[in-house]
Coordinates of C-alpha atoms in Angstrom, one line a residue:
M1 CA -32.4 10.4 -46.8
L2 CA -35.7 10.6 -48.6
R3 CA -36.4 7.0 -47.9
L4 CA -35.7 7.5 -44.1
L5 CA -38.0 10.6 -44.1
A6 CA -40.7 8.6 -45.7
V7 CA -40.4 5.9 -43.1
L8 CA -40.5 8.5 -40.3
V9 CA -43.6 10.1 -41.7
F10 CA -45.2 6.6 -42.1
L11 CA -44.5 5.9 -38.4
A12 CA -45.7 9.3 -37.2
L13 CA -49.0 8.9 -38.9
G14 CA -49.5 5.5 -37.2
W15 CA -49.4 3.5 -40.4
A16 CA -46.7 1.1 -39.4
Q17 CA -47.5 -2.5 -40.6
E18 CA -47.3 -5.1 -37.9
I19 CA -45.3 -8.3 -38.5
T20 CA -45.9 -11.1 -36.1
V21 CA -43.0 -13.5 -35.4
L22 CA -44.0 -16.8 -33.7
T23 CA -41.1 -17.9 -31.6
H24 CA -40.2 -20.4 -28.9
S25 CA -40.2 -19.1 -25.3
S26 CA -36.4 -18.6 -25.1
F27 CA -36.4 -16.0 -27.9
S28 CA -34.5 -12.8 -26.9
L29 CA -32.8 -10.0 -28.8
D30 CA -31.4 -6.6 -27.8
K31 CA -34.3 -4.1 -27.7
G32 CA -32.1 -1.5 -29.5
L33 CA -31.7 -3.8 -32.5
I34 CA -35.4 -4.3 -32.7
A35 CA -36.1 -0.6 -32.4
R36 CA -33.5 0.1 -35.2
F37 CA -35.2 -2.4 -37.5
E38 CA -38.6 -0.8 -36.9
R39 CA -37.2 2.6 -37.6
E40 CA -35.5 1.6 -40.8
T41 CA -38.3 -0.5 -42.3
G42 CA -41.4 1.2 -41.0
L43 CA -42.6 -2.2 -39.7
K44 CA -43.8 -3.0 -36.2
L45 CA -42.5 -6.3 -34.8
R46 CA -44.8 -8.4 -32.6
F47 CA -43.3 -11.5 -31.0
L48 CA -45.7 -14.3 -30.1
K49 CA -44.1 -16.9 -27.9
G50 CA -45.5 -20.3 -28.4
G51 CA -43.8 -22.4 -25.7
D52 CA -41.0 -24.8 -26.4
A53 CA -39.9 -25.4 -30.0
G54 CA -42.1 -28.4 -30.5
E55 CA -45.2 -26.6 -29.1
T56 CA -44.5 -23.6 -31.2
L57 CA -44.3 -25.6 -34.4
N58 CA -47.5 -27.5 -33.5
R59 CA -49.3 -24.1 -33.1
A60 CA -48.2 -23.1 -36.6
I61 CA -49.3 -26.4 -38.1
L62 CA -52.7 -26.4 -36.3
T63 CA -53.4 -22.8 -37.5
K64 CA -52.2 -23.5 -41.1
G65 CA -55.5 -22.4 -42.6
A66 CA -55.5 -19.1 -40.7
P67 CA -51.9 -18.4 -39.7
I68 CA -51.4 -16.6 -36.4
A69 CA -48.0 -15.2 -37.6
D70 CA -46.1 -14.1 -40.6
V71 CA -42.7 -15.7 -39.6
I72 CA -41.8 -18.6 -37.4
Y73 CA -38.4 -18.9 -35.7
G74 CA -36.9 -21.6 -33.4
F75 CA -37.9 -25.0 -34.8
D76 CA -34.9 -27.1 -35.1
N77 CA -33.4 -30.0 -37.1
T78 CA -35.2 -32.6 -35.0
F79 CA -38.5 -31.0 -36.1
L80 CA -37.4 -29.8 -39.6
S81 CA -39.1 -32.6 -41.6
R82 CA -42.4 -32.1 -39.7
A83 CA -42.4 -28.4 -40.7
L84 CA -41.6 -29.2 -44.3
E85 CA -44.1 -32.1 -44.6
A86 CA -46.9 -29.9 -43.1
D87 CA -46.3 -27.5 -46.0
I88 CA -46.6 -24.4 -43.9
L89 CA -43.6 -22.5 -45.2
L90 CA -42.8 -20.4 -48.3
P91 CA -39.5 -20.8 -50.1
Y92 CA -37.2 -17.7 -49.8
R93 CA -33.6 -17.4 -51.0
S94 CA -32.5 -14.6 -48.7
P95 CA -29.5 -12.6 -50.0
E96 CA -27.8 -13.4 -46.7
I97 CA -27.6 -17.1 -47.5
Q98 CA -24.1 -16.5 -49.1
N99 CA -22.9 -15.5 -45.6
L100 CA -24.1 -18.6 -43.8
K101 CA -22.1 -21.7 -43.0
A102 CA -22.9 -24.2 -45.8
T103 CA -23.1 -27.1 -43.4
L104 CA -26.2 -25.6 -41.8
L105 CA -28.2 -25.3 -45.0
L106 CA -30.2 -28.5 -44.4
D107 CA -33.3 -27.5 -46.5
P108 CA -32.5 -27.4 -50.3
S109 CA -35.9 -25.9 -50.9
F110 CA -35.0 -22.8 -48.8
R111 CA -38.2 -22.9 -46.8
A112 CA -36.2 -23.2 -43.6
L113 CA -33.1 -21.0 -43.2
P114 CA -30.6 -21.6 -40.4
V115 CA -30.3 -18.8 -37.8
D116 CA -28.1 -20.4 -35.1
Y117 CA -26.8 -23.7 -33.9
G118 CA -25.5 -25.4 -30.7
W119 CA -25.4 -28.6 -28.7
V120 CA -28.0 -30.0 -26.3
S121 CA -25.9 -31.5 -23.5
L122 CA -26.1 -32.8 -19.9
N123 CA -25.2 -30.1 -17.3
Y124 CA -24.2 -30.7 -13.7
D125 CA -24.1 -28.5 -10.6
R126 CA -20.5 -28.3 -9.6
A127 CA -21.3 -27.4 -6.0
H128 CA -23.5 -30.4 -5.5
F129 CA -20.8 -32.8 -6.9
K130 CA -17.9 -31.1 -5.0
D131 CA -17.6 -34.0 -2.6
R132 CA -19.6 -36.5 -4.6
S133 CA -18.7 -38.7 -7.6
L134 CA -20.0 -37.8 -11.0
P135 CA -21.3 -40.6 -13.3
K136 CA -18.3 -42.0 -15.2
A137 CA -20.2 -43.1 -18.4
P138 CA -23.6 -42.4 -20.0
A139 CA -24.9 -45.8 -18.9
D140 CA -24.3 -44.8 -15.3
L141 CA -27.1 -42.2 -15.5
A142 CA -29.6 -45.1 -15.3
R143 CA -28.3 -46.2 -11.9
P144 CA -30.7 -45.3 -9.2
E145 CA -28.2 -43.0 -7.4
Y146 CA -28.0 -40.8 -10.5
A147 CA -31.4 -41.3 -12.1
R148 CA -33.1 -39.7 -9.1
L149 CA -30.8 -36.7 -9.6
L150 CA -31.7 -36.1 -13.3
V151 CA -34.4 -33.9 -14.9
V152 CA -35.1 -34.2 -18.6
Q153 CA -37.6 -32.7 -20.9
N154 CA -40.6 -34.4 -22.6
P155 CA -39.5 -35.0 -26.2
A156 CA -43.0 -34.7 -27.5
T157 CA -43.1 -31.0 -26.5
S158 CA -39.5 -29.9 -26.1
S159 CA -36.7 -29.7 -28.7
P160 CA -33.9 -30.3 -26.1
G161 CA -35.9 -33.2 -24.8
L162 CA -36.2 -34.7 -28.3
A163 CA -32.5 -34.0 -29.0
F164 CA -31.5 -35.9 -25.8
L165 CA -33.8 -38.8 -26.7
M166 CA -32.2 -39.0 -30.1
A167 CA -28.7 -38.9 -28.5
T168 CA -29.6 -41.9 -26.4
V169 CA -30.9 -43.8 -29.5
A170 CA -27.5 -43.1 -31.2
R171 CA -25.6 -44.1 -28.1
F172 CA -27.5 -47.2 -27.0
G173 CA -29.0 -48.4 -30.3
E174 CA -32.6 -49.0 -31.4
D175 CA -33.2 -51.6 -28.8
G176 CA -30.9 -50.5 -26.0
Y177 CA -32.2 -47.0 -25.7
L178 CA -35.6 -48.3 -24.4
D179 CA -33.9 -50.4 -21.7
F180 CA -31.8 -47.3 -20.7
W181 CA -35.0 -45.2 -20.4
A182 CA -36.8 -47.9 -18.4
K183 CA -34.0 -47.9 -15.9
L184 CA -34.1 -44.1 -15.7
R185 CA -37.9 -44.3 -15.1
D186 CA -37.5 -46.9 -12.4
G187 CA -34.7 -45.0 -10.8
G188 CA -36.7 -41.8 -10.4
V189 CA -35.9 -39.5 -13.4
R190 CA -38.1 -36.4 -13.5
V191 CA -39.7 -35.3 -16.7
A192 CA -40.4 -31.6 -17.3
K193 CA -42.6 -30.1 -20.0
G194 CA -39.8 -27.9 -21.4
W195 CA -36.3 -26.5 -20.8
S196 CA -37.3 -23.5 -18.7
E197 CA -39.2 -25.7 -16.2
A198 CA -36.4 -28.2 -16.0
Y199 CA -33.6 -25.6 -15.6
Y200 CA -35.2 -22.9 -13.5
T201 CA -37.5 -25.0 -11.4
H202 CA -35.9 -28.4 -10.9
F203 CA -32.1 -27.8 -11.3
T204 CA -30.3 -27.4 -7.9
L205 CA -28.5 -24.2 -9.1
Y206 CA -31.9 -22.5 -8.9
K207 CA -33.0 -24.2 -5.6
G208 CA -34.5 -27.3 -7.2
D209 CA -33.6 -30.9 -6.2
R210 CA -32.0 -32.1 -9.4
P211 CA -28.2 -31.5 -9.9
L212 CA -28.2 -33.1 -13.4
V213 CA -30.2 -31.4 -16.2
V214 CA -30.5 -31.6 -19.9
S215 CA -29.6 -28.2 -21.2
Y216 CA -26.9 -26.8 -23.6
T217 CA -23.1 -26.7 -23.8
T218 CA -23.3 -22.9 -23.6
S219 CA -25.2 -22.9 -20.3
P220 CA -22.0 -22.7 -18.2
A221 CA -20.9 -19.6 -20.1
A222 CA -24.4 -18.0 -19.7
E223 CA -24.1 -18.5 -15.9
V224 CA -20.8 -16.6 -15.8
Y225 CA -22.2 -13.8 -18.1
Y226 CA -25.3 -13.2 -16.1
S227 CA -23.6 -13.4 -12.7
Q228 CA -22.2 -9.8 -13.1
G229 CA -18.9 -10.8 -11.6
K230 CA -20.1 -13.3 -9.0
Y231 CA -18.6 -16.2 -11.0
Q232 CA -15.2 -16.1 -12.5
E233 CA -15.6 -19.7 -13.5
P234 CA -18.9 -21.5 -14.4
P235 CA -20.8 -23.0 -11.5
T236 CA -22.0 -25.7 -13.8
G237 CA -20.2 -28.1 -16.2
N238 CA -21.0 -30.3 -19.2
L239 CA -21.0 -34.1 -19.1
F240 CA -20.5 -36.7 -21.8
P241 CA -19.8 -35.0 -25.1
E242 CA -20.9 -38.3 -26.7
L243 CA -24.4 -37.5 -25.6
A244 CA -24.2 -33.9 -26.9
F245 CA -26.7 -33.5 -29.8
F246 CA -26.0 -31.1 -32.6
Q247 CA -29.0 -28.7 -33.0
V248 CA -29.7 -26.1 -35.7
E249 CA -32.6 -23.6 -35.3
F250 CA -34.4 -22.2 -38.3
V251 CA -36.6 -19.3 -39.5
G252 CA -39.3 -19.5 -42.2
I253 CA -42.0 -17.5 -43.7
L254 CA -45.5 -18.9 -43.0
K255 CA -47.9 -19.5 -45.9
G256 CA -50.8 -17.1 -45.7
T257 CA -48.7 -14.1 -44.5
K258 CA -50.5 -10.8 -45.4
N259 CA -47.1 -9.0 -45.8
L260 CA -44.7 -11.2 -47.7
E261 CA -42.2 -8.4 -48.4
G262 CA -42.2 -7.5 -44.7
A263 CA -41.7 -11.1 -43.7
K264 CA -38.7 -11.3 -46.0
K265 CA -37.2 -8.3 -44.3
V266 CA -37.5 -10.0 -40.9
V267 CA -35.7 -13.1 -42.2
D268 CA -32.9 -11.0 -43.7
W269 CA -32.7 -9.1 -40.4
L270 CA -32.3 -12.3 -38.3
L271 CA -29.5 -13.3 -40.6
S272 CA -27.8 -9.9 -40.6
K273 CA -24.4 -9.5 -38.9
P274 CA -25.6 -7.2 -36.0
V275 CA -28.3 -9.7 -35.0
Q276 CA -26.1 -12.7 -35.5
E277 CA -23.5 -11.2 -33.2
N278 CA -26.2 -10.5 -30.6
I279 CA -27.5 -14.1 -30.6
P280 CA -24.7 -15.7 -28.5
T281 CA -25.4 -13.6 -25.4
E282 CA -29.1 -13.4 -25.8
M283 CA -30.1 -16.9 -26.9
W284 CA -26.8 -18.7 -26.1
M285 CA -26.5 -20.4 -29.5
Y286 CA -23.7 -20.1 -32.1
P287 CA -24.4 -17.7 -35.0
A288 CA -25.1 -19.2 -38.4
R289 CA -23.0 -16.5 -40.2
R290 CA -19.4 -17.3 -41.0
D291 CA -18.2 -13.8 -40.3
A292 CA -20.0 -13.3 -36.9
R293 CA -17.7 -12.8 -34.0
L294 CA -18.2 -14.7 -30.8
P295 CA -18.1 -12.9 -27.4
E296 CA -15.2 -13.6 -25.1
V297 CA -17.3 -15.5 -22.5
F298 CA -17.8 -18.2 -25.1
R299 CA -14.4 -19.5 -24.0
F300 CA -16.5 -21.4 -21.4
A301 CA -18.5 -23.0 -24.3
P302 CA -16.1 -25.1 -26.4
E303 CA -17.6 -27.1 -29.2
P304 CA -17.8 -30.7 -27.9
L305 CA -15.8 -33.4 -29.7
G306 CA -17.6 -36.6 -30.7
S307 CA -21.1 -35.1 -30.5
V308 CA -24.1 -36.8 -32.0
R309 CA -25.3 -35.8 -35.5
L310 CA -28.1 -37.9 -37.0
D311 CA -29.0 -37.9 -40.7
P312 CA -32.1 -35.7 -41.2
K313 CA -33.7 -38.6 -43.2
V314 CA -33.2 -41.0 -40.3
M315 CA -34.7 -38.5 -37.9
A316 CA -37.6 -37.9 -40.2
Q317 CA -38.3 -41.6 -40.7
N318 CA -38.1 -42.5 -37.0
R319 CA -38.9 -39.4 -34.9
E320 CA -42.6 -40.1 -34.3
R321 CA -41.9 -43.7 -33.5
W322 CA -39.1 -42.8 -31.0
I323 CA -41.4 -40.3 -29.3
A324 CA -44.2 -42.8 -29.1
E325 CA -42.0 -45.6 -27.7
W326 CA -40.4 -43.2 -25.2
T327 CA -43.9 -42.2 -24.1
Q328 CA -45.0 -45.8 -23.7
V329 CA -42.0 -46.7 -21.6
V330 CA -41.4 -43.6 -19.5
L331 CA -44.8 -42.1 -19.1
Q332 CA -47.1 -45.1 -19.4
G333 CA -44.8 -47.6 -17.6
Q334 CA -44.8 -50.2 -20.3
S335 CA -41.9 -52.7 -20.6
P336 CA -39.3 -52.3 -23.3
E337 CA -40.0 -55.9 -24.4
A338 CA -43.7 -55.1 -24.9
V339 CA -42.9 -52.0 -26.9
R340 CA -40.4 -53.8 -29.1
R341 CA -43.0 -56.6 -29.8
G342 CA -45.4 -53.8 -30.9
R343 CA -43.1 -52.9 -33.7
R344 CA -43.8 -56.0 -35.5

């Protein structure tokens, strides 16, 4: 009781310390949970949205000498090695680690702690394909009749874009993936900067002209949830579990924070059970906690069988090259043969 009174007095006098959390643009949590955290800690949360996950991490790296935030959330396993190599994070063994799924603890230095996970996947608009044939295999996407229906994200700036790129490397091999992307390019694939642009601007479900989009396996469940009864079944579906890429999103404390103890409280809060159980219907990812319950609507978001999981070391060693090669082929129009010759 005395602690609570002290916090209330602290807030009433306007002395609340501000903690800035740098997040990707899709960050969302229940306002009541945020208000409760602020009441109980005496901290004032400020959320700074930095664009897609790749852009957000780049902002943190570029401002390393004078950090613009105390905590960063939303960089994923495709960008994990970049975050660690940039040395922008402080180690923190949160007491909540014991409640997390062990398979998600990918950083043994505890600078990056898992908050949620999911699968980047290909979504399709059911209405558009009601009387049309869906592609039968991943390679069919490169056929002109399907390539011109597909919107993807730029892997240099978008985490789902990078995840999908890596899924194609795993599916078609080091050499074959470039040929696949060259066919997509020639067939008319559209490249968006990030997920929001791809989904809400170009996807036919939202009046765009592309009925195939790189999104998440949970997107169909989200459409049912937000329809407020309009949909009893999802208006979208998932294609090709063999192209679904396993993604883990992390939180970390930025070096140079002016309030280390406050930053630790934010990390603990994001890993707490109330927040973890709020994540599925706010950010449409699976919670990292073992004991967090899933909402009923997640019956429309089954975990895909045979999804792609790449070794973090393999991703770290090849990520920048894959992005550069993709850029050369898709955005600059170079031939796969010329790019492969450039490896030597």
